[in-house]
Coordinates of C-alpha atoms in Angstrom, one line a residue:
Y1 CA -14.9 -25.9 -8.0
F2 CA -13.2 -23.5 -10.3
S3 CA -12.8 -19.7 -10.1
G4 CA -10.9 -17.9 -12.8
H5 CA -11.1 -17.0 -16.4
G6 CA -13.5 -18.6 -18.9
F7 CA -12.8 -18.5 -22.6
T8 CA -14.8 -19.9 -25.5
P9 CA -12.7 -19.5 -28.7
R10 CA -14.6 -22.2 -30.7
G11 CA -17.7 -22.5 -28.6
E12 CA -16.1 -24.9 -26.1
L13 CA -15.4 -23.6 -22.6
L14 CA -11.8 -23.4 -21.6
L15 CA -10.8 -22.8 -18.0
V16 CA -7.8 -20.6 -18.1
L17 CA -5.1 -20.9 -15.4
N18 CA -3.6 -17.4 -15.8
D19 CA -4.1 -14.2 -17.7
D20 CA -2.8 -15.6 -21.0
L21 CA -6.0 -16.6 -22.8
Q22 CA -4.4 -17.6 -26.0
K23 CA -1.9 -20.3 -25.1
S24 CA -3.4 -23.8 -25.0
K25 CA -1.0 -25.0 -22.3
N26 CA -2.5 -22.4 -19.9
S27 CA -6.0 -23.7 -20.1
I28 CA -8.1 -26.9 -19.5
N29 CA -11.1 -27.9 -21.6
I30 CA -14.2 -28.4 -19.5
S31 CA -14.5 -31.8 -21.3
Y32 CA -11.5 -33.1 -19.3
I33 CA -13.5 -32.6 -16.1
T34 CA -16.8 -33.9 -17.4
E35 CA -15.2 -37.0 -18.8
A36 CA -13.4 -37.6 -15.5
F37 CA -16.8 -37.5 -13.8
K38 CA -18.0 -40.4 -15.9
D39 CA -15.6 -42.6 -14.0
C40 CA -16.4 -41.1 -10.7
N41 CA -18.4 -43.4 -8.4
A42 CA -19.4 -40.8 -5.9
L43 CA -23.1 -40.8 -5.1
N44 CA -23.4 -37.0 -5.3
K45 CA -21.5 -35.0 -7.9
L46 CA -21.2 -31.2 -8.1
I47 CA -19.3 -28.9 -10.5
I48 CA -19.1 -25.2 -9.6
L49 CA -17.8 -22.9 -12.3
D50 CA -17.2 -19.2 -11.3
C51 CA -16.0 -17.7 -14.6
C52 CA -17.1 -15.9 -17.6
K53 CA -19.3 -17.8 -20.1
A54 CA -19.6 -20.7 -17.6
G55 CA -23.0 -21.7 -19.1
A56 CA -21.1 -23.0 -22.1
A57 CA -20.1 -26.0 -20.0
E58 CA -23.6 -27.4 -20.6
N59 CA -22.4 -28.6 -24.0
N60 CA -20.1 -31.1 -22.3
W61 CA -22.3 -32.0 -19.3
N62 CA -24.2 -35.2 -19.3
P63 CA -26.9 -35.2 -16.6
E64 CA -27.9 -38.8 -17.5
Q65 CA -24.8 -40.1 -15.8
S66 CA -26.5 -39.7 -12.4
E67 CA -29.6 -38.2 -11.0
R68 CA -27.5 -36.7 -8.2
Y69 CA -25.2 -34.7 -10.5
F70 CA -25.4 -30.9 -10.5
L71 CA -23.6 -28.1 -12.5
M72 CA -23.7 -24.7 -10.9
T73 CA -22.5 -21.7 -13.0
A74 CA -21.9 -18.1 -12.3
S75 CA -23.2 -17.0 -15.6
E76 CA -25.0 -18.0 -18.8
R77 CA -23.3 -19.1 -22.0
L78 CA -22.6 -15.5 -23.2
Q79 CA -22.5 -13.7 -19.9
K80 CA -19.4 -12.4 -18.1
G81 CA -18.8 -13.2 -14.5
K82 CA -18.3 -10.3 -12.1
E83 CA -15.5 -9.6 -9.7
I84 CA -16.7 -7.0 -7.2
D85 CA -13.9 -4.6 -5.9
N86 CA -15.5 -4.0 -2.5
L87 CA -16.1 -7.7 -2.0
K88 CA -12.4 -8.5 -3.0
A89 CA -13.7 -11.6 -4.8
S90 CA -16.1 -12.6 -7.5
F91 CA -19.7 -12.4 -6.5
L92 CA -20.5 -16.2 -6.6
T93 CA -17.3 -17.2 -4.7
F94 CA -17.9 -14.6 -2.0
Y95 CA -21.4 -15.7 -1.2
I96 CA -20.6 -19.4 -1.4
H97 CA -17.8 -18.8 1.1
K98 CA -20.2 -16.9 3.3
A99 CA -22.8 -19.6 3.1
L100 CA -20.4 -22.4 4.1
T101 CA -18.7 -20.4 6.9
Q102 CA -21.5 -18.4 8.4
S103 CA -24.3 -20.8 7.6
P104 CA -27.1 -18.2 7.5
S105 CA -30.4 -19.2 9.1
D106 CA -32.2 -18.8 5.8
I107 CA -30.1 -21.4 4.1
S108 CA -29.3 -24.1 6.6
D109 CA -31.8 -26.4 8.2
I110 CA -32.3 -27.1 12.0
E111 CA -29.3 -29.4 11.9
N112 CA -27.1 -26.8 10.2
R113 CA -27.1 -28.8 6.9
V114 CA -26.6 -26.8 3.7
R115 CA -28.3 -28.4 0.7
I116 CA -27.7 -27.7 -2.9
N117 CA -31.1 -26.4 -3.9
N118 CA -31.3 -24.1 -0.8
L119 CA -27.8 -22.8 -1.6
Y120 CA -28.8 -22.1 -5.2
E121 CA -32.0 -20.3 -4.3
W122 CA -30.1 -18.2 -1.6
L123 CA -27.4 -17.3 -4.1
K124 CA -30.0 -16.2 -6.7
E125 CA -31.7 -14.0 -4.1
K126 CA -28.4 -12.4 -3.1
A127 CA -27.7 -11.6 -6.7
K128 CA -31.1 -10.0 -7.2
E129 CA -30.7 -7.9 -4.0
Y130 CA -27.3 -6.8 -5.2
N131 CA -28.6 -5.8 -8.6
I132 CA -31.4 -3.7 -7.1
N133 CA -29.0 -1.7 -5.0
N134 CA -26.0 -1.3 -7.4
E135 CA -25.4 0.1 -10.8
I136 CA -23.1 -2.7 -11.8
Q137 CA -25.2 -5.8 -12.4
V138 CA -24.1 -9.3 -11.7
P139 CA -25.5 -12.3 -13.6
L140 CA -27.8 -14.7 -11.8
P141 CA -26.3 -18.1 -11.0
N142 CA -27.6 -21.1 -12.8
L143 CA -28.1 -24.7 -11.6
L144 CA -28.5 -27.7 -13.9
G145 CA -29.6 -31.1 -12.5
N146 CA -32.4 -33.0 -11.1
Q147 CA -33.5 -30.8 -8.3
K148 CA -35.6 -33.5 -6.7
H149 CA -32.4 -34.7 -5.2
N150 CA -31.6 -31.9 -2.8
F151 CA -28.5 -33.5 -1.3
E152 CA -26.5 -31.8 1.4
I153 CA -23.1 -30.3 0.5
A154 CA -22.0 -29.2 4.0
I155 CA -22.7 -29.7 7.7
I156 CA -21.8 -26.7 9.8
E157 CA -21.2 -28.3 13.2
K158 CA -20.6 -25.0 15.0
K159 CA -22.5 -22.1 13.5
R160 CA -20.3 -19.0 13.0
Q161 CA -17.4 -20.8 14.6
F162 CA -16.5 -22.9 11.5
Q163 CA -13.0 -21.3 11.4
Q164 CA -11.2 -18.6 13.3
S165 CA -10.8 -16.5 10.3
S166 CA -14.5 -16.3 9.6
S167 CA -14.3 -12.8 11.0
V168 CA -13.7 -11.6 7.5
L169 CA -17.3 -12.2 6.8
D170 CA -18.8 -10.5 9.9
S171 CA -20.7 -7.2 9.6
P172 CA -18.3 -4.3 10.3
N173 CA -20.6 -3.0 13.0
N174 CA -20.3 -6.4 14.8
L175 CA -16.6 -6.7 14.6
N176 CA -14.7 -7.2 17.9
N177 CA -11.2 -5.7 18.3
V178 CA -9.4 -8.7 16.9
N179 CA -11.6 -8.9 13.9
L180 CA -11.6 -5.2 13.3
L181 CA -7.8 -5.2 13.4
E182 CA -7.7 -8.0 10.8
A183 CA -10.2 -6.2 8.5
Y184 CA -8.2 -2.9 8.9
L185 CA -4.9 -4.6 8.1
Q186 CA -6.3 -6.3 5.1
W187 CA -7.7 -3.0 3.8
L188 CA -4.3 -1.3 4.3
I189 CA -2.6 -4.0 2.3
E190 CA -5.1 -3.9 -0.5
Q191 CA -4.8 -0.1 -0.7
H192 CA -1.0 0.1 -0.7
N193 CA 0.2 -3.2 -2.1
R194 CA 0.1 -2.1 -5.7
L195 CA 1.8 0.8 -7.5
E196 CA 0.3 2.6 -10.5
L197 CA 2.6 2.6 -13.5
R198 CA 2.3 6.2 -14.7
G199 CA 2.9 6.7 -18.4
V200 CA 1.6 3.3 -19.3
R201 CA -2.0 3.0 -20.5
E202 CA -4.1 -0.1 -20.7
A203 CA -7.8 0.1 -21.5
N204 CA -7.8 3.8 -20.6
E205 CA -6.4 3.1 -17.2
S206 CA -2.9 3.0 -15.8
P207 CA -2.0 -0.6 -14.9
T208 CA -0.6 -1.5 -11.5
V209 CA 2.1 -3.8 -10.4
P210 CA 3.0 -5.2 -6.9
L211 CA 4.7 -2.5 -5.0
E212 CA 7.5 -4.8 -3.8
K213 CA 8.4 -5.6 -7.4
V214 CA 9.4 -2.1 -8.3
Y215 CA 10.4 -0.6 -4.9
V216 CA 14.0 0.4 -4.6
A217 CA 15.9 1.5 -1.5
L218 CA 17.1 5.0 -1.1
K219 CA 19.7 6.9 1.0
G220 CA 19.6 10.3 2.6
D221 CA 21.6 12.9 4.4
R222 CA 21.0 12.8 8.1
T223 CA 20.8 15.9 10.3
T224 CA 20.0 15.8 14.0
F225 CA 18.0 18.3 16.0
E226 CA 21.1 19.6 17.8
E227 CA 22.9 20.1 14.5
R228 CA 20.0 22.1 13.1
I229 CA 20.0 24.3 16.3
E230 CA 23.6 25.2 15.8
A231 CA 23.1 25.8 12.1
K232 CA 20.0 27.9 12.8
K233 CA 22.1 30.2 14.9
L234 CA 24.5 30.7 12.1
L235 CA 21.7 31.3 9.6
D236 CA 20.0 33.7 12.0
Q237 CA 23.3 35.6 12.3
Q238 CA 23.5 35.9 8.6
V239 CA 19.9 37.1 8.4
Q240 CA 20.7 39.7 11.1
E241 CA 23.7 40.9 9.2
F242 CA 21.7 41.0 5.9
V243 CA 19.0 43.1 7.4
T244 CA 21.4 45.4 9.2
Q245 CA 23.2 46.1 6.0
I246 CA 20.0 47.1 4.3
E247 CA 18.4 49.2 7.0
H248 CA 21.5 50.2 9.0
T249 CA 19.5 49.3 12.1
T250 CA 19.0 46.4 14.5
L251 CA 15.9 44.3 15.0
E252 CA 14.5 44.6 18.5
N253 CA 11.2 43.0 17.7
Q254 CA 11.5 39.2 17.6
E255 CA 8.3 38.8 15.5
E256 CA 9.7 41.1 12.9
F257 CA 12.9 39.2 12.9
E258 CA 11.1 35.9 12.4
Y259 CA 9.0 37.4 9.7
I260 CA 12.0 38.6 7.7
R261 CA 13.7 35.3 8.3
R262 CA 10.7 33.5 6.9
L263 CA 10.6 35.7 3.8
I264 CA 14.2 35.0 3.1
L265 CA 13.8 31.3 3.6
L266 CA 10.7 31.2 1.4
E267 CA 12.6 32.9 -1.4
H268 CA 15.7 30.8 -0.9
P269 CA 16.4 28.4 -3.8
I270 CA 17.9 25.8 -1.6
M271 CA 16.3 23.9 1.2
P272 CA 17.5 25.6 4.4
S273 CA 18.1 22.4 6.2
L274 CA 20.7 21.6 3.6
E275 CA 22.0 25.1 3.6
E276 CA 22.2 25.1 7.4
R277 CA 23.8 21.7 7.4
D278 CA 26.5 22.8 5.0
L279 CA 27.1 26.0 7.0
L280 CA 27.5 23.9 10.1
S281 CA 29.8 21.5 8.5
S282 CA 32.1 24.1 7.1
S283 CA 32.1 26.2 10.3
L284 CA 32.5 23.4 12.8
S285 CA 34.4 20.9 10.6
M286 CA 31.6 18.4 11.0
E287 CA 31.0 15.5 8.6
T288 CA 27.4 14.8 7.5
E289 CA 26.1 11.3 7.7
S290 CA 24.6 9.4 4.9
I291 CA 22.1 6.8 5.9
T292 CA 19.7 4.4 4.1
L293 CA 16.0 5.2 4.7
G294 CA 15.7 1.6 6.0
E295 CA 18.3 2.3 8.7
A296 CA 16.6 5.6 9.5
F297 CA 13.4 3.7 10.2
Q298 CA 15.3 1.2 12.4
K299 CA 17.0 3.9 14.5
E300 CA 14.9 7.1 14.6
R301 CA 11.9 7.5 16.9
W302 CA 10.9 10.8 15.3
L303 CA 11.8 10.9 11.7
V304 CA 11.2 13.6 9.0
I305 CA 11.9 12.5 5.4
L306 CA 12.4 15.3 2.9
G307 CA 12.8 15.0 -0.8
D308 CA 12.0 16.5 -4.2
P309 CA 8.9 15.6 -6.1
G310 CA 9.2 12.1 -7.3
S311 CA 12.0 11.1 -4.9
G312 CA 10.0 8.3 -3.5
K313 CA 8.7 9.6 -0.2
T314 CA 5.2 8.4 -0.4
T315 CA 6.3 5.1 -2.0
L316 CA 8.5 4.5 1.0
A317 CA 5.6 5.3 3.3
R318 CA 3.3 2.9 1.5
W319 CA 6.0 0.2 1.5
L320 CA 6.5 0.5 5.2
T321 CA 2.7 0.4 5.7
V322 CA 2.4 -2.8 3.7
K323 CA 5.4 -4.4 5.5
L324 CA 4.1 -3.6 8.9
A325 CA 0.5 -4.7 8.1
K326 CA 1.6 -8.0 6.6
A327 CA 3.8 -8.8 9.6
M328 CA 0.9 -8.1 12.0
L329 CA -1.6 -10.0 9.9
N330 CA 0.6 -13.0 9.6
G331 CA 1.5 -13.0 13.3
D332 CA 5.2 -12.6 12.6
S333 CA 7.7 -12.0 15.4
E334 CA 9.7 -9.5 13.3
V335 CA 9.2 -7.4 10.2
I336 CA 11.6 -9.0 7.7
S337 CA 12.6 -7.4 4.4
P338 CA 14.9 -8.3 1.6
L339 CA 18.2 -6.5 2.1
A340 CA 18.0 -5.0 -1.4
Q341 CA 14.9 -3.1 -0.4
V342 CA 16.7 -1.5 2.5
D343 CA 20.2 -0.9 1.3
P344 CA 20.4 0.8 -2.2
E345 CA 24.0 -0.4 -2.6
V346 CA 22.8 -4.0 -2.7
K347 CA 21.3 -4.9 -6.1
E348 CA 20.6 -8.6 -5.7
S349 CA 20.8 -10.7 -2.6
D350 CA 19.0 -13.5 -0.8
R351 CA 19.9 -11.9 2.5
T352 CA 17.2 -10.4 4.7
I353 CA 17.1 -7.8 7.4
S354 CA 14.8 -7.0 10.4
L355 CA 12.9 -3.8 10.6
G356 CA 12.0 -4.5 14.2
L357 CA 8.8 -5.6 15.9
P358 CA 5.4 -5.6 14.1
R359 CA 3.4 -2.6 15.0
L360 CA 0.1 -1.1 13.8
P361 CA 0.7 1.2 10.8
V362 CA -1.5 4.3 10.5
M363 CA -0.9 6.3 7.3
V364 CA -2.5 9.8 7.1
R365 CA -2.3 12.5 4.4
V366 CA -1.6 15.7 6.3
S367 CA -3.7 17.7 3.9
D368 CA -6.7 15.5 4.8
Y369 CA -6.2 16.3 8.5
A370 CA -5.8 20.0 7.7
E371 CA -9.1 19.9 5.7
A372 CA -10.9 18.2 8.6
Y373 CA -9.3 20.6 11.1
Q374 CA -10.5 23.6 9.1
K375 CA -14.1 22.3 9.3
K376 CA -13.9 21.5 13.0
P377 CA -10.7 21.9 15.1
L378 CA -9.7 18.6 16.6
M379 CA -6.6 17.0 18.0
L380 CA -4.7 14.6 15.7
I381 CA -5.4 11.7 18.1
E382 CA -9.1 12.2 17.6
Y383 CA -8.8 12.3 13.8
L384 CA -7.0 8.9 13.5
G385 CA -9.5 6.3 12.4
F386 CA -11.7 8.8 10.7
H387 CA -9.0 9.5 8.0
P388 CA -9.4 8.3 4.4
W389 CA -6.7 7.5 1.9
L390 CA -7.2 9.3 -1.4
G391 CA -10.9 9.7 -0.6
Q392 CA -11.3 6.0 0.2
F393 CA -12.3 5.0 3.8
P394 CA -11.4 1.6 5.3
T395 CA -14.0 -0.9 4.3
H396 CA -14.8 -4.6 4.8
A397 CA -17.1 -6.7 2.8
G398 CA -18.3 -3.6 1.0
E399 CA -19.2 -1.7 4.1
K400 CA -17.3 1.1 5.8
L401 CA -15.5 0.2 9.0
P402 CA -16.9 2.1 12.0
S403 CA -14.6 5.1 12.4
E404 CA -15.2 5.4 16.2
N405 CA -14.1 1.8 16.6
L406 CA -11.0 2.3 14.5
N407 CA -10.1 5.4 16.6
K408 CA -10.4 3.3 19.8
L409 CA -8.3 0.5 18.2
I410 CA -5.5 3.0 17.2
K411 CA -5.6 4.6 20.7
D412 CA -5.3 1.1 22.3
Y413 CA -2.2 0.4 20.2
L414 CA -0.7 3.8 21.0
N415 CA -1.3 3.2 24.7
R416 CA 0.5 -0.1 24.4
G417 CA 3.4 1.5 22.5
E418 CA 2.8 -0.6 19.4
A419 CA 1.9 1.9 16.6
V420 CA 3.7 3.6 13.7
I421 CA 2.1 6.9 12.7
I422 CA 3.0 8.0 9.1
L423 CA 2.1 11.5 8.1
D424 CA 2.5 12.0 4.4
G425 CA 2.8 15.3 2.6
M426 CA 3.6 17.9 5.3
D427 CA 4.2 20.5 2.6
E428 CA 0.7 20.2 1.1
I429 CA -1.0 22.4 3.7
T430 CA -2.0 25.7 2.1
G431 CA -1.8 28.9 4.1
S432 CA 0.9 29.8 6.6
S433 CA -1.5 30.3 9.6
Q434 CA -3.1 26.9 9.1
R435 CA 0.3 25.3 8.6
E436 CA 1.4 26.7 12.0
E437 CA -1.7 25.3 13.6
I438 CA -1.3 21.8 12.1
V439 CA 2.4 21.8 13.0
L440 CA 1.5 22.7 16.6
K441 CA -1.1 19.8 16.7
I442 CA 1.5 17.4 15.4
E443 CA 4.0 18.5 18.0
E444 CA 1.4 18.1 20.8
F445 CA 0.6 14.6 19.5
I446 CA 4.3 13.6 19.6
K447 CA 4.6 15.1 23.1
D448 CA 1.6 13.1 24.3
W449 CA 2.1 9.8 22.6
I450 CA 5.8 9.2 21.6
D451 CA 8.6 9.7 24.1
I452 CA 12.2 8.6 23.7
K453 CA 11.2 5.0 24.3
G454 CA 8.1 5.2 22.2
Q455 CA 5.7 5.3 25.1
P456 CA 2.7 7.7 25.7
K457 CA 2.9 10.3 28.4
S458 CA 0.2 8.5 30.3
Q459 CA 2.6 5.6 31.0
H460 CA 5.1 7.8 32.8
I461 CA 5.0 6.8 36.4
Q462 CA 8.2 8.8 37.2
P463 CA 10.6 11.0 35.3
I464 CA 13.1 9.3 33.1
L465 CA 16.4 10.0 34.9
F466 CA 18.7 8.4 32.3
I467 CA 18.4 7.0 28.8
D468 CA 19.6 3.6 27.8
N469 CA 21.6 3.3 24.6
E470 CA 19.3 0.7 23.2
V471 CA 16.1 2.5 22.9
T472 CA 15.8 2.5 19.1
P473 CA 12.6 1.2 17.4
L474 CA 14.6 -1.7 16.1
D475 CA 15.7 -2.7 19.7
I476 CA 12.5 -2.2 21.7
G477 CA 9.7 -1.3 19.3
G478 CA 7.5 1.4 20.7
N479 CA 5.5 4.1 19.1
Q480 CA 7.2 5.9 16.2
I481 CA 6.3 8.8 13.9
I482 CA 7.4 9.2 10.3
I483 CA 6.7 12.5 8.5
T484 CA 7.3 13.1 4.8
S485 CA 7.5 16.4 3.0
R486 CA 8.8 18.0 -0.2
I487 CA 11.9 20.1 0.5
A488 CA 10.2 23.2 -0.8
G489 CA 7.4 24.2 1.6
Y490 CA 8.6 22.3 4.7
H491 CA 11.2 24.8 6.0
A492 CA 8.7 27.6 6.5
S493 CA 7.0 25.7 9.4
P494 CA 9.2 22.7 10.3
I495 CA 8.5 20.3 13.2
R496 CA 10.3 21.8 16.2
C497 CA 10.7 18.6 18.2
H498 CA 13.9 16.5 18.4
A499 CA 13.1 14.9 15.1
T500 CA 15.9 13.7 12.9
Q501 CA 15.7 15.0 9.3
V502 CA 16.8 12.8 6.4
T503 CA 16.9 14.5 3.0
I504 CA 16.8 11.9 0.2
E505 CA 20.0 11.8 -1.9
P506 CA 20.1 11.4 -5.7
M507 CA 19.9 7.8 -6.6
S508 CA 23.2 5.9 -6.7
R509 CA 24.2 4.0 -9.9
V510 CA 23.4 0.7 -8.2
A511 CA 19.9 2.0 -7.2
V512 CA 19.3 3.4 -10.7
E513 CA 20.3 0.2 -12.4
H514 CA 18.2 -1.9 -10.0
F515 CA 15.2 0.4 -10.7
C516 CA 15.8 0.0 -14.5
D517 CA 15.7 -3.8 -14.1
T518 CA 12.6 -4.0 -12.0
W519 CA 10.7 -1.3 -13.9
T520 CA 11.5 -2.8 -17.3
W521 CA 10.5 -6.3 -16.1
A522 CA 7.1 -4.9 -14.8
I523 CA 6.5 -3.2 -18.1
H524 CA 7.2 -6.3 -20.2
E525 CA 5.1 -8.5 -17.9
L526 CA 2.1 -6.3 -18.6
S527 CA 2.7 -5.7 -22.3
M528 CA 3.7 -9.3 -23.1
S529 CA 1.1 -11.1 -21.0
N530 CA 0.4 -13.5 -23.9
D531 CA 4.0 -14.6 -24.1
N532 CA 5.7 -17.2 -22.0
S533 CA 7.8 -16.1 -19.0
E534 CA 11.1 -16.9 -20.7
A535 CA 10.4 -14.6 -23.6
V536 CA 9.3 -11.9 -21.3
E537 CA 12.4 -12.2 -19.2
K538 CA 14.7 -12.3 -22.2
K539 CA 13.2 -9.1 -23.8
A540 CA 13.1 -7.3 -20.4
I541 CA 16.7 -8.0 -19.7
K542 CA 17.7 -6.9 -23.2
E543 CA 15.8 -3.6 -22.9
A544 CA 17.0 -3.0 -19.3
E545 CA 20.7 -3.4 -20.3
A546 CA 20.2 -1.0 -23.2
L547 CA 18.4 1.5 -21.0
K548 CA 21.2 1.4 -18.4
A549 CA 23.8 1.9 -21.1
A550 CA 21.9 4.8 -22.5
I551 CA 21.6 6.5 -19.1
Y552 CA 25.3 6.1 -18.4
D553 CA 26.5 6.9 -21.9
P554 CA 29.7 8.9 -21.2
N555 CA 29.0 11.1 -24.1
R556 CA 25.6 12.1 -22.7
P557 CA 26.3 13.3 -19.1
R558 CA 23.1 15.3 -18.8
I559 CA 21.0 12.2 -19.1
R560 CA 22.8 10.7 -16.1
E561 CA 22.1 14.0 -14.3
L562 CA 18.4 13.5 -15.0
A563 CA 18.4 10.0 -13.5
S564 CA 18.4 11.3 -9.9
N565 CA 15.1 10.0 -8.5
P566 CA 12.5 7.3 -9.2
L567 CA 10.1 9.6 -11.0
L568 CA 12.8 10.9 -13.4
V569 CA 14.1 7.4 -14.0
T570 CA 10.6 6.3 -14.8
I571 CA 10.2 9.1 -17.3
L572 CA 13.5 8.2 -18.9
G573 CA 12.5 4.5 -19.0
M574 CA 9.1 5.4 -20.6
V575 CA 10.8 7.5 -23.3
F576 CA 13.3 4.7 -24.0
H577 CA 10.6 2.1 -24.0
R578 CA 8.6 4.0 -26.6
C579 CA 11.5 5.3 -28.8
G580 CA 14.2 2.7 -28.3
S581 CA 16.8 5.4 -27.6
F582 CA 17.4 8.9 -26.3
T583 CA 17.5 11.0 -29.4
R584 CA 18.0 14.8 -29.4
T585 CA 14.2 15.1 -30.1
T586 CA 13.1 13.0 -27.2
C587 CA 15.5 14.5 -24.7

């Protein structure tokens, strides 16, 4: 059995072991396999080729070796095989796996035996059914051999219990909680595990790379709820003085005061939380705390992450989602991460760090919830499970997972104190009145489902009279909420609970250099896919070193000022990759 690339440079079928179709060392001629079969004394012989142009193997196939010798191909000589996105596999492989694990009644006999001819006819029918219902057509499989010898290729001793993981093939409507969880986690990983390389085009599409290859840790300035309360008093005092100077009067109406305060904040060029923090620090001689975003996730039950466009807020949210989902899917006791992906001051290290207990990640775009709320007002808890990601709903085996069942699953994990809710893009809500409504619903959700210990309100048997020191998510797990937002737009209607705000700092030099290394490596891996890994590494290192030197050129300080967040460093890297330097024209 082979599933991969098929290549026929001179008419002979080559089975290619990776994406490099040109290098001979990366491929195997089908003749090596057919020649080996000549010396094989097995009674029954079967070759399955799931690749493009698989039918070309017929040139090297000798059916006279044995009457019980079959060659099954996914395509004819000139046809391309099809990998179907919603199946997460090639068509032939997916349905062979389904046949051997589920043993459908229309393929196996009364003794649960799957025979080669029956399998072939069933696969052919599945391909025809697929082509009737889908615009993208798949080639019909082909079977060569003496079909009088319909030998068995599998005996399914326990139908539909062949393996515990067979749940991946169940119909979404029949999934139980365990299988639904597995399908949902797999979908999360598939959605968020790869990052689009913007600015790089390949076949009219932006290529993608594994998220963990280019993800870099970031730091932020931490302000607590209590600090912001004190700072708000100072800012309100300044607003009062400002208005009094203009109108020579006092504001007795609180709504009018809040309205004017909002107008001033909306016009303010600096994020008020930063302004208020600085006011507080200067007035009360307090030092602000710098914290890595990984540490913030470990420590803060209610966390708001603020940053400029391109600062890495959504990438962080997706990275957390993948980390949590993989840990749950693998049954890990802890969520483990390389230290370099948590601490931006660590460039390379074999050390790891724990992010706490595995919990169910639920990532929602706030704008999607706002849009759904506008159509029909509903609590946030009732929306979870019905939410898409960039228009895509959770699917499994090409079918949409039942939203009602997902909602029940998420509620179950929230009730158990084992969920992490990630609300991305708080600033993207249009309209101040709608923003206030959504903020209120989020605050109600936090009050109902996430107390200081990460437990829902329904679990409170008696009031909490004291709080242990060790109640952080790292120590005890529990429900947790992460909210991301651009700096501009958040302060008009902030979350008014005891959430800690972390405003992403400009990238440190270590973080910038680490990003240059990983980004350049990813670019060269894509653009030099036909070269060997040593050549790719050598060229990537050379360009990365030149890029870092150009960014930190002491004679070009403004370029260093630009390299403040992942998006801007990506733009600089793209310019440098294309031009080889930062000229006056390019910059």
